Every structure is written in C-alpha cells, then in structure tokens.
Amino acid sequence: HVPPRTERMDVDQDWSSVYPTAASFKPASVPLPIRMGYPVKGGVPPTKEGNLELIKIPNFLHLTPPAIKKHCAALKDFCTEWPSALDSDEKCEQHFPIEIETVDYVSAGTSIRNPKARVVTLSVKLSNLNLDDHAKKKLIKLVGERYCKDTDMLTITTDRCPLRRQNYDYGIHLLTVLYHESWKTEMWESEKTEEDMEEYIWENSCSQKNALDTLLRIKASENVSNVTEEELLASEVVKNYRNSVIALKNEGETENNMAQYKESVKKLLNIQALP
Amino acid sequence: DLMGARLAGSHVDTQEPKTNPLISISDEPETLYKRLSLLVKGHDKAVLDSYEYFAVLAAKELGISVEKVHKPPKKIERLTLLKSVHIYKKHRVQYEMRTHYLCLELKYLTSSTAAVYLEYVQRNLPEGVAMEVKKTKIEKIPEHIREPVWDTLPQVEETEVK
C-alpha cells in the first residue's frame, strides 16, 4: 500500500502549506508520534492511526507561531495607531468623558442572534458636565440609584428598544433631558424644606438660633453692653462651633469630630476642663 | 503562497509591496475603544489554553497592549436524572457540564484595529467555544449638552433661567 505522506516530509518544510486552514486531524499528514485516549490495562494510549479522540478535539495545527506571524504581518496594514497623546486613563477621561459599554456575543447554535446584545450602558462623571450647584443636586435627586457618590459616576443602562443603535440614541436623549431639566427651576422648588436638603447648612438653623440665644443671655446676665448678632456671628468661638457642628452632621461621628465639638463648646461657654 | 486564501482577500501583490490596493482610508474620525474585554467559554481547558496563546501572540504582533489575562474559576452544572425509562426511582444517573473561562483584557484600540483583531480572532474560534466581547467606547460630550438650552431662549418667561 502507499506509504503515508509523513515519510516524505523534510524537517524544515513550510508547515503553513500543509495546514493552511482549520482542518481535522489527518494522521497521514502530521509527522508527530502522538498517542491519545484511555490506555489499555497494563499498556499505553492508542496510536494516532484511526484514533477518533484526535479527530474529535479541535486542533490548532493551522495556527502555529510562524503562521500567526505571517497572518498578522498581512493584517497589520489594516490597523491604525492609537493616538499617542491619550496614553493614560486620566487623559482619556479629560478629553472623552462619556463611556459607552456594549457587549457582542459569538456562539455556535441554531441562530447567531443573542437578545442580550442590545443592552447599552452609558457612564459619565458629573464633574465633567457643565452643572452648577443647584443643577447638580437636582440631577442627583432625579436620577436616584443610578448615581454613585464614591466615584461621582452617573450610569444609565438602556434596554427598552429592540436595536442597539436605538438604545444608544435613547441613552443620549435621556442624558440631554436630565441635563436641561436640572438647569430649570420650577416654582414649587422654593418650598424645599430642611428634610429635603442633602447637606447640613448652619445659617438659619436651630443650632445657630440656640447658640446666639445662649450667648446673648450670657452677655445680658454679665451686664455687658448689647453686642449685636453680626458681631457674635463673626467671633472666633462661634465660627469654631459652626465648623464642628457642620462636620458632625455631614461626615458622621468620628473621634476627631467629637473632640473638635467638645473643644468648641468649652470655648463657647467658657467652661474650663473638669479637675 | 496559500496564506491569504482564507482571510478576506488581504494578500499583498509582490509587484507593489508598499501600497495595498485593498486599503481604503475614509475621512470620518475613528471611534476609540478604551478597553476590549474578551470572555471565552469552553468545555475543554486545553483548547482554551491553546486559544489563549494564539490570541495573546496575535495581539502582540498587531501592536495591541494586553492589560490582563486571567482565568475565572470554572462552573460545573450538575443534573441528576432517572436511569431507567419507566420505574426504578432509586437508580439515578448524574451528568455534569463544565464551563471553563478565559478573560483577555486589551487596552486602547481604534475601531479599525479592533475590527481587524476581532475578525481574525473570531474566525479562528475553535468549535464548541463561545465568546463575549465587551467594548468600552469613549466619546466627547455631545453638542447639545455643552450649555443649557434655556440660556438661548429669552422669550420663554414661565420658567426662570438659572
């Protein structure tokens, strides 16, 4: 019978011409002494001739390193360079603040379509948008859960349209509408109460009234000439007290904040440390 | 030279080594991809290992920076079915399906580089292996979000301009 082709192959032949494309394993064309399969009792795995295990498994004989290098050399002409000015994440963030995430799915099956492919996620840092104080607070209230305070990122995930392009357009539309609505001031926004405020403001609060009240009464009992409220507000002790109260309310109770509050109250009421 | 037989007509003529007649350059600016995350799923770990070698080498040859290559832990889905067609509830048979994962993260690609790399890598996906590609595109803020539109409409008096 005809001897297999492997006996006529040189050691330095061009392998990419033997396996140019993905093909199943041909034992007469591959000059390697491969054995694969479960060994016979007290024996070795079966040889490559007529071995179904070697034919079943996908092989990478068409993708040897020299073949990959040849392919990439031919494909290199079609690639473009990344702009060298954007070599770090911060620069990308600065020039291109909006990030759009899309997912593609490749699999074998009865259909190549995947319904999860139409989801589009838009994320942007609010510090890059042109917003003033009121607009930023209104935007955060409008958006609710989609804003993350730690990283200052607004993430909008759109899924409601059947095509990816439509979802992307809808996401941009949502961002535009949110931006413009947050710059508007409605008439009912002037009824914002203390419970709606995101952060604690000391001016016109109970804490300020109580402190001023107490100080005025102290001055009256010591019979000092009537000191006006503005002078009290501008004095050092009151400013210290104000800073410590704001820190306590906004940042929560930490060791430093409590110590600062204690010091400022002691100075305000002129109490010396207990012996 | 059979190298170009499979790749969609991308062979270079020996007479003109410099200008490739198949390349066309368009004027529109390229979209930029900050990160390209490839998650490859398969039933066989050895196949995924070979595929990882191929994909990493292809990325290096094409000049794409590979940020991270890591292997999330495998997931095994097990089912317990009845061994017999009719009765014998006490005798069951158990099957399991193992899915191995491989995650490649590439950084800083332009749209044409991404298209070339993804087409090359996806055409050589072995049988029985699936892939999910997550692209993170970066863009400038669109024109209509630069300034609030209320500044340019002085006639509208019901809503206050801020």
PDB file of C-alpha atoms in Angstrom, chain B residues 39-102:
ATOM      1  CA  LEU B  39     -14.509  36.376  27.773  1.00  0.00           C
ATOM      2  CA  VAL B  40     -14.043  32.958  26.137  1.00  0.00           C
ATOM      3  CA  LYS B  41     -16.050  29.995  27.393  1.00  0.00           C
ATOM      4  CA  GLY B  42     -15.388  26.363  26.572  1.00  0.00           C
ATOM      5  CA  HIS B  43     -15.754  22.827  27.858  1.00  0.00           C
ATOM      6  CA  ASP B  44     -12.091  21.866  27.464  1.00  0.00           C
ATOM      7  CA  LYS B  45      -9.265  23.574  29.321  1.00  0.00           C
ATOM      8  CA  ALA B  46      -6.543  22.503  26.879  1.00  0.00           C
ATOM      9  CA  VAL B  47      -8.391  24.088  23.945  1.00  0.00           C
ATOM     10  CA  LEU B  48      -8.734  27.347  25.868  1.00  0.00           C
ATOM     11  CA  ASP B  49      -5.026  27.328  26.772  1.00  0.00           C
ATOM     12  CA  SER B  50      -4.037  26.981  23.120  1.00  0.00           C
ATOM     13  CA  TYR B  51      -6.512  29.699  22.194  1.00  0.00           C
ATOM     14  CA  GLU B  52      -5.026  31.988  24.838  1.00  0.00           C
ATOM     15  CA  TYR B  53      -1.536  31.529  23.353  1.00  0.00           C
ATOM     16  CA  PHE B  54      -2.902  32.303  19.885  1.00  0.00           C
ATOM     17  CA  ALA B  55      -4.878  35.394  20.942  1.00  0.00           C
ATOM     18  CA  VAL B  56      -2.025  36.878  23.021  1.00  0.00           C
ATOM     19  CA  LEU B  57       0.501  36.335  20.208  1.00  0.00           C
ATOM     20  CA  ALA B  58      -1.880  37.873  17.647  1.00  0.00           C
ATOM     21  CA  ALA B  59      -2.418  40.921  19.881  1.00  0.00           C
ATOM     22  CA  LYS B  60       1.338  41.384  20.357  1.00  0.00           C
ATOM     23  CA  GLU B  61       2.035  41.076  16.637  1.00  0.00           C
ATOM     24  CA  LEU B  62      -0.644  43.642  15.777  1.00  0.00           C
ATOM     25  CA  GLY B  63       0.704  46.020  18.422  1.00  0.00           C
ATOM     26  CA  ILE B  64      -2.237  45.870  20.853  1.00  0.00           C
ATOM     27  CA  SER B  65      -1.379  46.210  24.555  1.00  0.00           C
ATOM     28  CA  VAL B  66      -2.702  43.304  26.621  1.00  0.00           C
ATOM     29  CA  GLU B  67      -3.613  44.528  30.084  1.00  0.00           C
ATOM     30  CA  LYS B  68      -4.519  41.301  31.867  1.00  0.00           C
ATOM     31  CA  VAL B  69      -5.085  37.648  31.044  1.00  0.00           C
ATOM     32  CA  HIS B  70      -6.844  35.782  33.796  1.00  0.00           C
ATOM     33  CA  LYS B  71      -8.888  32.619  34.187  1.00  0.00           C
ATOM     34  CA  PRO B  72     -12.070  32.963  36.227  1.00  0.00           C
ATOM     35  CA  PRO B  73     -12.877  29.730  38.104  1.00  0.00           C
ATOM     36  CA  LYS B  74     -14.802  27.042  36.226  1.00  0.00           C
ATOM     37  CA  LYS B  75     -18.533  26.492  36.735  1.00  0.00           C
ATOM     38  CA  ILE B  76     -19.959  22.982  36.911  1.00  0.00           C
ATOM     39  CA  GLU B  77     -23.658  22.414  36.240  1.00  0.00           C
ATOM     40  CA  ARG B  78     -24.849  19.043  37.510  1.00  0.00           C
ATOM     41  CA  LEU B  79     -28.093  17.174  36.803  1.00  0.00           C
ATOM     42  CA  THR B  80     -29.454  14.038  38.363  1.00  0.00           C
ATOM     43  CA  LEU B  81     -31.823  12.041  36.128  1.00  0.00           C
ATOM     44  CA  LEU B  82     -33.601   8.728  36.379  1.00  0.00           C
ATOM     45  CA  LYS B  83     -31.557   5.898  34.903  1.00  0.00           C
ATOM     46  CA  SER B  84     -34.495   3.898  33.609  1.00  0.00           C
ATOM     47  CA  VAL B  85     -37.286   4.783  31.208  1.00  0.00           C
ATOM     48  CA  HIS B  86     -40.140   3.569  33.430  1.00  0.00           C
ATOM     49  CA  ILE B  87     -39.815   2.877  37.196  1.00  0.00           C
ATOM     50  CA  TYR B  88     -36.712   2.342  39.441  1.00  0.00           C
ATOM     51  CA  LYS B  89     -36.687   5.659  41.247  1.00  0.00           C
ATOM     52  CA  LYS B  90     -33.781   4.618  43.414  1.00  0.00           C
ATOM     53  CA  HIS B  91     -31.383   4.269  40.489  1.00  0.00           C
ATOM     54  CA  ARG B  92     -30.312   7.560  39.021  1.00  0.00           C
ATOM     55  CA  VAL B  93     -27.576   8.785  36.728  1.00  0.00           C
ATOM     56  CA  GLN B  94     -25.673  12.051  37.172  1.00  0.00           C
ATOM     57  CA  TYR B  95     -24.311  14.292  34.407  1.00  0.00           C
ATOM     58  CA  GLU B  96     -22.220  17.407  34.703  1.00  0.00           C
ATOM     59  CA  MET B  97     -21.319  20.196  32.296  1.00  0.00           C
ATOM     60  CA  ARG B  98     -18.053  22.005  32.974  1.00  0.00           C
ATOM     61  CA  THR B  99     -17.566  25.505  31.614  1.00  0.00           C
ATOM     62  CA  HIS B 100     -14.026  26.911  31.721  1.00  0.00           C
ATOM     63  CA  TYR B 101     -13.497  30.644  31.279  1.00  0.00           C
ATOM     64  CA  LEU B 102     -10.678  32.747  29.934  1.00  0.00           C
TER      65      LEU B 102
END
